[in-house]
Coordinates of C-alpha atoms and ligand atoms in Angstrom, one line a residue:
X250 CA 79.2 98.5 -78.5
X251 CA 77.6 100.4 -75.3
X252 CA 75.3 98.3 -73.5
X253 CA 73.2 101.1 -71.8
X254 CA 72.7 102.5 -75.6
X255 CA 71.4 99.1 -76.9
X256 CA 69.3 98.9 -73.8
X257 CA 67.7 102.4 -74.3
X258 CA 67.2 101.4 -78.1
X259 CA 65.7 98.4 -77.2
X260 CA 63.3 99.6 -74.6
X261 CA 62.4 102.7 -77.7
X262 CA 61.7 99.6 -79.9
X263 CA 59.6 97.9 -77.3
X264 CA 57.5 101.0 -77.0
X265 CA 57.1 101.5 -80.7
X266 CA 55.8 98.1 -80.4
X267 CA 53.5 98.3 -77.6
X268 CA 52.0 101.6 -79.1
X269 CA 51.5 100.1 -82.3
X270 CA 50.1 96.9 -80.5
X271 CA 47.3 99.2 -79.0
X272 CA 46.5 101.0 -82.1
X273 CA 45.9 97.9 -83.9
X274 CA 43.9 96.6 -81.1
X275 CA 41.7 99.7 -81.4
X276 CA 41.5 98.9 -85.2
X277 CA 40.6 95.4 -84.9
X278 CA 38.0 96.5 -82.1
X279 CA 36.2 99.2 -83.9
X280 CA 35.8 96.9 -87.3
X281 CA 34.7 94.2 -84.9
X282 CA 32.0 97.0 -83.4
X283 CA 30.8 97.6 -86.8
X284 CA 30.0 94.4 -88.3
X285 CA 27.3 94.1 -85.4
X286 CA 25.6 97.0 -87.1
X287 CA 23.0 96.1 -89.7
X288 CA 24.5 98.1 -92.7
X289 CA 27.6 96.3 -92.4
X290 CA 26.4 93.1 -92.4
X291 CA 27.4 92.2 -95.7
X292 CA 31.0 93.8 -95.5
X293 CA 31.6 91.3 -92.2
X294 CA 32.7 88.9 -95.0
X295 CA 35.2 90.8 -96.6
X296 CA 36.8 91.1 -93.2
X297 CA 40.3 90.3 -94.3
X298 CA 40.3 93.0 -96.9
X299 CA 39.3 95.8 -94.9
X300 CA 41.6 94.9 -92.6
X301 CA 44.5 95.0 -94.6
X302 CA 43.1 98.1 -96.4
X303 CA 42.8 100.0 -92.9
X304 CA 46.4 98.6 -92.0
X305 CA 48.2 99.7 -94.9
X306 CA 45.8 102.9 -95.0
X307 CA 46.0 104.3 -91.4
X308 CA 49.2 105.5 -89.6
X309 CA 49.3 103.3 -86.5
X310 CA 52.6 103.9 -85.2
X311 CA 51.5 107.1 -83.3
X312 CA 50.6 106.5 -80.1
X313 CA 46.8 106.9 -79.3
X314 CA 46.0 110.1 -77.3
X315 CA 43.8 109.3 -74.3
X316 CA 40.6 109.3 -76.3
X317 CA 42.4 108.8 -79.8
X318 CA 40.3 105.9 -80.4
X319 CA 37.5 107.9 -81.9
X320 CA 40.1 110.2 -83.8
X321 CA 41.2 106.8 -85.3
X322 CA 37.5 105.9 -86.0
X323 CA 37.2 109.2 -88.2
X324 CA 40.2 108.7 -89.9
X325 CA 38.6 105.3 -90.9
X326 CA 35.5 106.8 -92.4
X327 CA 38.0 109.7 -94.2
X328 CA 39.5 106.3 -95.8
X329 CA 36.3 104.8 -96.5
X330 CA 33.7 107.6 -97.5
X331 CA 31.1 105.4 -98.5
X332 CA 31.0 104.1 -94.7
X333 CA 31.1 107.6 -93.4
X334 CA 27.3 108.4 -95.2
X335 CA 26.0 106.0 -92.5
X336 CA 27.1 107.9 -89.6
X337 CA 26.6 111.4 -90.9
X338 CA 24.7 113.9 -88.9
X339 CA 23.6 117.6 -90.6
X340 CA 23.0 119.3 -87.5
X341 CA 21.3 123.3 -88.1
X342 CA 21.1 125.3 -85.0
X343 CA 18.8 128.4 -84.6
X344 CA 18.3 131.1 -81.8
X345 CA 15.5 133.4 -81.1
X346 CA 16.2 136.0 -78.5
X347 CA 13.5 136.2 -75.7
X348 CA 14.2 139.6 -75.3
X349 CA 14.8 141.7 -78.6
X350 CA 13.1 138.8 -81.1
X351 CA 16.2 138.8 -83.2
X352 CA 16.8 135.2 -84.7
X353 CA 20.1 133.9 -86.1
X354 CA 20.5 130.7 -87.6
X355 CA 23.9 129.1 -87.4
X356 CA 25.4 127.2 -90.5
X357 CA 24.7 123.6 -91.0
X358 CA 27.3 121.5 -89.5
X359 CA 28.5 118.0 -90.4
X360 CA 29.5 115.5 -88.0
X361 CA 29.9 112.0 -87.2
X362 CA 28.5 111.6 -83.7
X363 CA 28.0 113.6 -80.2
X364 CA 31.4 113.5 -78.5
X365 CA 30.4 114.1 -74.7
X366 CA 32.9 114.2 -71.5
X367 CA 32.4 111.0 -69.2
X368 CA 32.9 113.7 -66.0
X369 CA 30.8 116.3 -67.5
X370 CA 27.9 113.1 -67.3
X371 CA 28.7 112.4 -63.7
X372 CA 28.2 116.5 -63.1
X373 CA 25.0 116.7 -64.8
X374 CA 23.8 113.7 -63.2
X375 CA 24.6 114.8 -59.7
X376 CA 23.0 118.2 -60.4
X377 CA 19.7 117.0 -61.7
X378 CA 19.9 115.1 -58.1
X379 CA 19.6 118.3 -56.5
X380 CA 17.1 120.0 -58.8
X381 CA 14.6 117.6 -59.1
X382 CA 12.1 116.2 -56.3
X383 CA 12.6 112.6 -55.9
X384 CA 9.2 111.9 -57.3
X385 CA 10.4 113.4 -60.7
X386 CA 14.1 112.4 -60.4
X387 CA 13.3 108.9 -62.9
X388 CA 11.6 110.7 -65.1
X389 CA 14.8 113.3 -65.6
X390 CA 17.4 110.8 -65.4
X391 CA 17.2 109.3 -69.0
X392 CA 20.4 109.2 -71.0
X393 CA 19.4 111.1 -73.9
X394 CA 18.2 113.8 -71.0
X395 CA 21.4 114.2 -69.8
X396 CA 23.2 114.3 -73.0
X397 CA 20.5 117.3 -74.8
X398 CA 21.4 119.1 -71.2
X399 CA 25.3 118.5 -72.0
X400 CA 25.0 119.2 -75.6
X401 CA 22.1 121.1 -76.6
X402 CA 21.4 123.6 -74.0
X403 CA 24.3 125.9 -74.8
X404 CA 23.7 129.3 -74.5
X405 CA 25.0 131.5 -77.0
X406 CA 24.9 135.5 -76.4
X407 CA 22.5 137.6 -79.0
X408 CA 25.3 139.4 -81.2
X409 CA 25.6 140.5 -84.1
X410 CA 23.2 143.9 -83.9
X411 CA 21.6 141.8 -81.4
X412 CA 20.6 142.9 -77.4
X413 CA 23.8 140.7 -76.1
X414 CA 21.4 138.5 -74.2
X415 CA 22.3 134.8 -73.8
X416 CA 20.2 132.6 -75.0
X417 CA 19.7 128.8 -75.9
X418 CA 20.5 127.4 -78.9
X419 CA 18.1 124.8 -80.6
X420 CA 19.2 122.3 -82.4
X421 CA 17.8 120.4 -85.5
X422 CA 17.9 117.4 -87.5
X423 CA 15.9 117.1 -91.0
X424 CA 17.7 113.2 -91.6
X425 CA 18.1 110.3 -89.5
X426 CA 21.6 108.9 -89.5
X427 CA 21.5 105.0 -89.8
X428 CA 23.9 104.8 -87.0
X429 CA 23.9 107.6 -84.5
X430 CA 27.3 107.7 -82.5
X431 CA 28.1 108.9 -79.3
X432 CA 31.9 109.2 -78.4
X433 CA 32.9 109.3 -74.5
X434 CA 35.8 111.0 -73.5
X435 CA 38.0 109.8 -70.2
X436 CA 40.4 111.6 -68.4
X437 CA 42.1 107.8 -67.8
X438 CA 42.6 108.6 -64.3
X439 CA 38.9 108.0 -63.0
X440 CA 38.5 105.6 -60.2
X441 CA 36.7 102.5 -60.7
X442 CA 33.5 104.1 -58.8
X443 CA 33.8 107.0 -61.2
X444 CA 33.9 104.2 -64.3
X445 CA 30.8 102.7 -62.6
X446 CA 28.9 105.9 -62.4
X447 CA 29.4 106.9 -65.7
X448 CA 28.8 103.4 -67.3
X449 CA 25.4 103.1 -65.1
X450 CA 24.2 106.3 -66.7
X451 CA 24.4 104.8 -70.2
X452 CA 21.1 103.3 -72.0
X453 CA 20.8 100.7 -74.5
X454 CA 17.9 102.8 -76.1
X455 CA 17.9 106.5 -77.2
X456 CA 15.5 108.6 -78.7
X457 CA 17.2 111.4 -80.8
X458 CA 14.3 113.5 -80.8
X459 CA 15.1 114.0 -77.4
X460 CA 18.3 115.4 -78.0
X461 CA 17.4 117.1 -81.6
X462 CA 14.3 118.6 -82.4
X463 CA 13.6 116.4 -85.5
X464 CA 12.3 118.2 -88.3
X465 CA 11.7 115.2 -90.8
X466 CA 8.7 112.5 -91.0
X467 CA 10.2 109.3 -90.0
X468 CA 8.0 107.9 -87.0
X469 CA 10.8 106.2 -85.5
X470 CA 13.4 108.2 -83.7
X471 CA 14.2 105.4 -81.8
X472 CA 18.1 104.0 -81.6
X473 CA 19.3 100.9 -79.8
X474 CA 22.8 100.5 -78.9
X475 CA 24.6 97.7 -81.1
X476 CA 28.0 97.7 -80.2
X477 CA 30.9 99.9 -78.5
X478 CA 34.7 100.1 -78.3
X479 CA 35.7 100.1 -75.2
X480 CA 39.1 100.8 -73.5
X481 CA 40.6 98.2 -71.1
X482 CA 44.3 98.9 -70.0
X483 CA 46.9 99.2 -72.8
X484 CA 44.1 97.2 -75.1
X485 CA 40.8 97.9 -76.4
X486 CA 37.5 95.5 -76.7
X487 CA 34.4 95.4 -78.1
X488 CA 31.3 94.8 -76.2
X489 CA 28.6 93.8 -78.6
X490 CA 24.5 92.7 -78.5
X491 CA 24.5 89.5 -80.4
X492 CA 21.7 86.5 -80.2
X493 CA 20.1 88.4 -77.3
X494 CA 23.0 88.6 -75.0
X495 CA 26.1 91.0 -74.4
X496 CA 29.4 89.8 -75.5
X497 CA 32.8 91.1 -75.3
X498 CA 35.8 90.6 -78.1
X499 CA 39.4 90.7 -76.5
X500 CA 41.9 90.2 -78.7
X501 CA 40.4 86.9 -80.8
X502 CA 38.5 85.7 -78.1
X503 CA 35.2 86.1 -77.3
X504 CA 33.6 86.3 -73.7
X505 CA 29.9 85.9 -72.8
X506 CA 28.6 88.9 -70.5
X507 CA 24.6 88.4 -70.5
X508 CA 22.6 91.4 -69.7
X509 CA 23.2 94.8 -69.7
X510 CA 23.5 95.3 -65.9
X511 CA 26.4 92.7 -66.2
X512 CA 28.4 94.9 -68.7
X513 CA 27.9 97.9 -66.3
X514 CA 29.4 95.4 -63.8
X515 CA 32.1 94.3 -65.7
X516 CA 33.0 98.0 -66.3
X517 CA 33.2 98.6 -62.5
X518 CA 35.4 95.3 -61.8
X519 CA 38.0 95.6 -64.7
X520 CA 37.8 99.3 -65.2
X521 CA 36.7 99.0 -68.6
X522 CA 35.7 102.6 -70.2
X523 CA 33.0 102.9 -73.2
X524 CA 34.5 105.2 -75.5
X525 CA 32.4 104.9 -78.8
X526 CA 29.0 103.6 -78.7
X527 CA 27.2 102.7 -81.8
X528 CA 23.4 103.1 -82.1
X529 CA 21.3 101.5 -84.9
X530 CA 18.4 102.9 -86.3
X531 CA 15.1 100.7 -86.2
X532 CA 16.7 97.5 -84.5
X533 CA 13.9 95.2 -85.4
X534 CA 14.1 95.4 -89.3
X535 CA 18.0 95.0 -88.7
X536 CA 17.5 91.9 -87.0
X537 CA 15.0 90.8 -89.5
X538 CA 17.4 91.5 -92.5
X539 CA 20.4 90.2 -90.7
X540 CA 18.5 86.9 -90.3
X541 CA 17.3 87.0 -94.0
X542 CA 20.9 87.7 -95.1
X543 CA 21.8 84.4 -92.9
X544 CA 19.1 82.2 -94.4
X545 CA 19.9 83.1 -98.1
X546 CA 23.7 82.4 -97.4
X547 CA 22.9 78.7 -96.9
X548 CA 22.2 78.7 -100.9
X549 CA 25.2 80.5 -101.3
X550 CA 23.7 83.4 -102.1
X551 CA 25.6 86.5 -101.1
X552 CA 22.6 89.3 -100.0
X553 CA 23.1 92.5 -98.8
X554 CA 21.0 95.0 -96.2
X555 CA 19.0 97.8 -98.2
X556 CA 19.7 101.5 -97.2
X557 CA 16.7 103.5 -96.2
X558 CA 15.8 104.3 -99.8
X559 CA 15.6 101.0 -100.8
X560 CA 14.3 98.7 -98.3
X561 CA 14.8 95.0 -98.0
X562 CA 17.2 92.7 -98.9
X563 CA 18.9 92.9 -101.6
X564 CA 21.1 90.8 -104.1
X565 CA 23.1 93.0 -106.2
X566 CA 20.4 95.4 -107.3
X567 CA 17.5 92.8 -107.2
X568 CA 15.2 92.9 -104.4
X569 CA 15.2 89.5 -102.7
X570 CA 12.8 90.1 -99.5
X571 CA 10.8 93.1 -98.7
X572 CA 10.2 94.4 -95.2
X573 CA 6.9 96.4 -94.2
X574 CA 6.4 98.9 -91.4
X575 CA 2.9 99.4 -90.3
X576 CA 2.4 101.7 -87.1
X577 CA -1.1 101.2 -85.5
X578 CA -2.0 102.3 -82.3
X579 CA 1.5 103.2 -81.4
X580 CA 2.7 99.6 -82.1
X581 CA 5.1 98.9 -85.0
X582 CA 4.5 96.0 -86.8
X583 CA 6.9 94.5 -89.4
X584 CA 6.0 92.0 -91.9
X585 CA 8.2 90.4 -93.9
X586 CA 8.0 88.5 -97.6
X587 CA 10.9 86.6 -99.1
X588 CA 11.0 85.2 -102.8
X589 CA 11.4 81.8 -102.8
X590 CA 10.2 80.7 -106.0
X591 CA 7.4 83.4 -107.3
X592 CA 6.1 83.7 -110.3
X593 CA 8.2 87.0 -111.1
X594 CA 6.1 87.8 -114.4
X595 CA 3.5 88.7 -112.1
X596 CA 5.9 91.8 -111.3
X597 CA 6.5 93.1 -114.7
X598 CA 2.7 94.2 -114.5
X599 CA 3.0 96.4 -111.5
X600 CA 6.1 98.2 -110.2
X601 CA 7.6 96.1 -107.8
X602 CA 8.0 97.5 -104.1
X603 CA 7.4 101.1 -106.2
X604 CA 11.1 101.6 -107.2
X605 CA 10.6 101.5 -111.0
X606 CA 14.5 100.9 -111.7
X607 CA 15.0 98.4 -110.1
X608 CA 14.4 94.3 -110.3
X609 CA 12.7 91.7 -108.4
X610 CA 14.4 88.4 -107.9
X611 CA 13.6 85.0 -106.4
X612 CA 16.0 82.3 -104.3
X613 CA 15.2 80.0 -107.2
X614 CA 16.8 82.6 -109.6
X615 CA 19.9 83.6 -107.8
X616 CA 21.0 80.2 -106.6
X617 CA 23.0 77.2 -108.4
X618 CA 21.4 74.7 -105.6
X619 CA 18.4 72.8 -106.2
X620 CA 15.7 74.0 -103.7
X621 CA 14.4 71.3 -101.4
X622 CA 10.9 71.0 -100.4
X623 CA 8.9 73.9 -99.0
X624 CA 8.7 72.6 -95.7
X625 CA 12.4 72.0 -95.4
X626 CA 13.1 75.7 -96.9
X627 CA 10.8 76.8 -94.1
X628 CA 12.1 75.2 -91.3
X629 CA 15.7 76.7 -92.3
X630 CA 14.1 80.2 -92.5
X631 CA 12.2 79.7 -89.3
X632 CA 15.6 78.6 -87.5
X633 CA 17.4 81.6 -89.1
X634 CA 14.9 83.9 -87.5
X635 CA 15.3 81.9 -84.4
X636 CA 19.1 82.5 -84.3
X637 CA 18.3 86.8 -83.8
X638 CA 15.0 86.3 -81.9
X639 CA 14.7 84.0 -79.7
X640 CA 12.7 81.0 -80.0
X641 CA 10.1 81.4 -77.4
X642 CA 9.4 84.6 -79.9
X643 CA 8.2 82.8 -82.9
X644 CA 4.8 81.4 -82.9
X645 CA 3.6 78.8 -85.4
X646 CA 0.6 79.7 -86.7
X647 CA -1.2 78.1 -89.5
X648 CA 1.1 76.1 -91.9
X649 CA 3.2 77.7 -93.9
X650 CA 2.9 80.7 -92.3
X651 CA 4.8 81.8 -89.7
X652 CA 4.0 84.8 -87.0
X653 CA 6.6 86.5 -85.2
X654 CA 5.4 88.0 -81.9
X655 CA 7.8 89.6 -79.4
X656 CA 8.4 88.6 -76.0
X657 CA 5.4 91.3 -75.2
X658 CA 3.2 89.8 -77.9
X659 CA 3.6 92.5 -80.2
X660 CA 2.9 91.3 -83.8
X661 CA 6.4 91.3 -85.7
X662 CA 5.6 89.7 -88.9
X663 CA 4.5 87.0 -91.0
X664 CA 6.4 84.7 -93.4
X665 CA 4.7 83.8 -96.4
X666 CA 5.5 81.3 -99.2
Ligands
ZN1969 ZN1 18.4 140.0 -78.4

């Protein structure tokens, strides 16, 4: 036996194991990041099933390229097409030549989010810094404006019988995705300062209508960052917003980070590169839905979030809670109604929630557990809401109704029994 050869083989095997571990860590952290998105709230319970399925389905033996974690994410969506629908963006592009007035429409393109170079983010920031006076700098320095400059302000020549002049291409969407995804591409040799510069430029809230021209009729084009898949040396982390603070998942441990500024500082001190950013639409509704799903689970009822057509909280195809949105003088108000034990016969006479082919249910109908008194249920529901909002946000009005307000004293919702 040649000892040198066996050493080489061992090295090779060790290196395969190491690569494999990196891929598995990326897969784990992508899954972790998804669980924080409201539309996946009910899938979380089946984590072992999805984990096992994806581990078997995906080829994790190849080394991940520098930015391969986004490719891995796309492979996951390919393996689970139902998941893909939450991320789909259908982008239409149009250009009107300002010289010859010829217009050109490009074919609609489907994507699962925007891919941006971390370095171009820094370059655009630097160029904007020089092109605006200090007074207006802050207005133009928003993350979505920079994304727009990088991604949307591409000029294309007026070709196909046109005059050849380069014109801006307008990018439009008709439909808002449930989850808006931004992938950051890194070269992997950035300095800690460059990582910090990039991270400090990210925002936890973005308005998609700044990036795209939005042609649909939804009034809420704002999205909030819920989780990120980050690379950390050979491993991946998940940084997520849970219970009003940022936390970081490393392997199987969880570490509390705190506010967003603290997230940006650990990017600097530990060279953590955010690679996939998941922004969720309508976060307030997402938070309400999550808390109501948690409440239902106390009684062993497996509820799920609805979708953009069937909102609220559902048990199978039966609706158990409704969440309403009202926009008045620019303030969004959310009201919620959880069916505990209403007289469901009432719904036979009216079309519940405007959905004729769906049924309405109640907690009493769905659970095998004997329900406690109204007061006890009330307290449980409030404590579920308090877990996702903060206690200060909940204002007790006259029993048995609870009024939810945001820290700015905006009306958020009313719980009725
Ligand atoms: Zn032209």
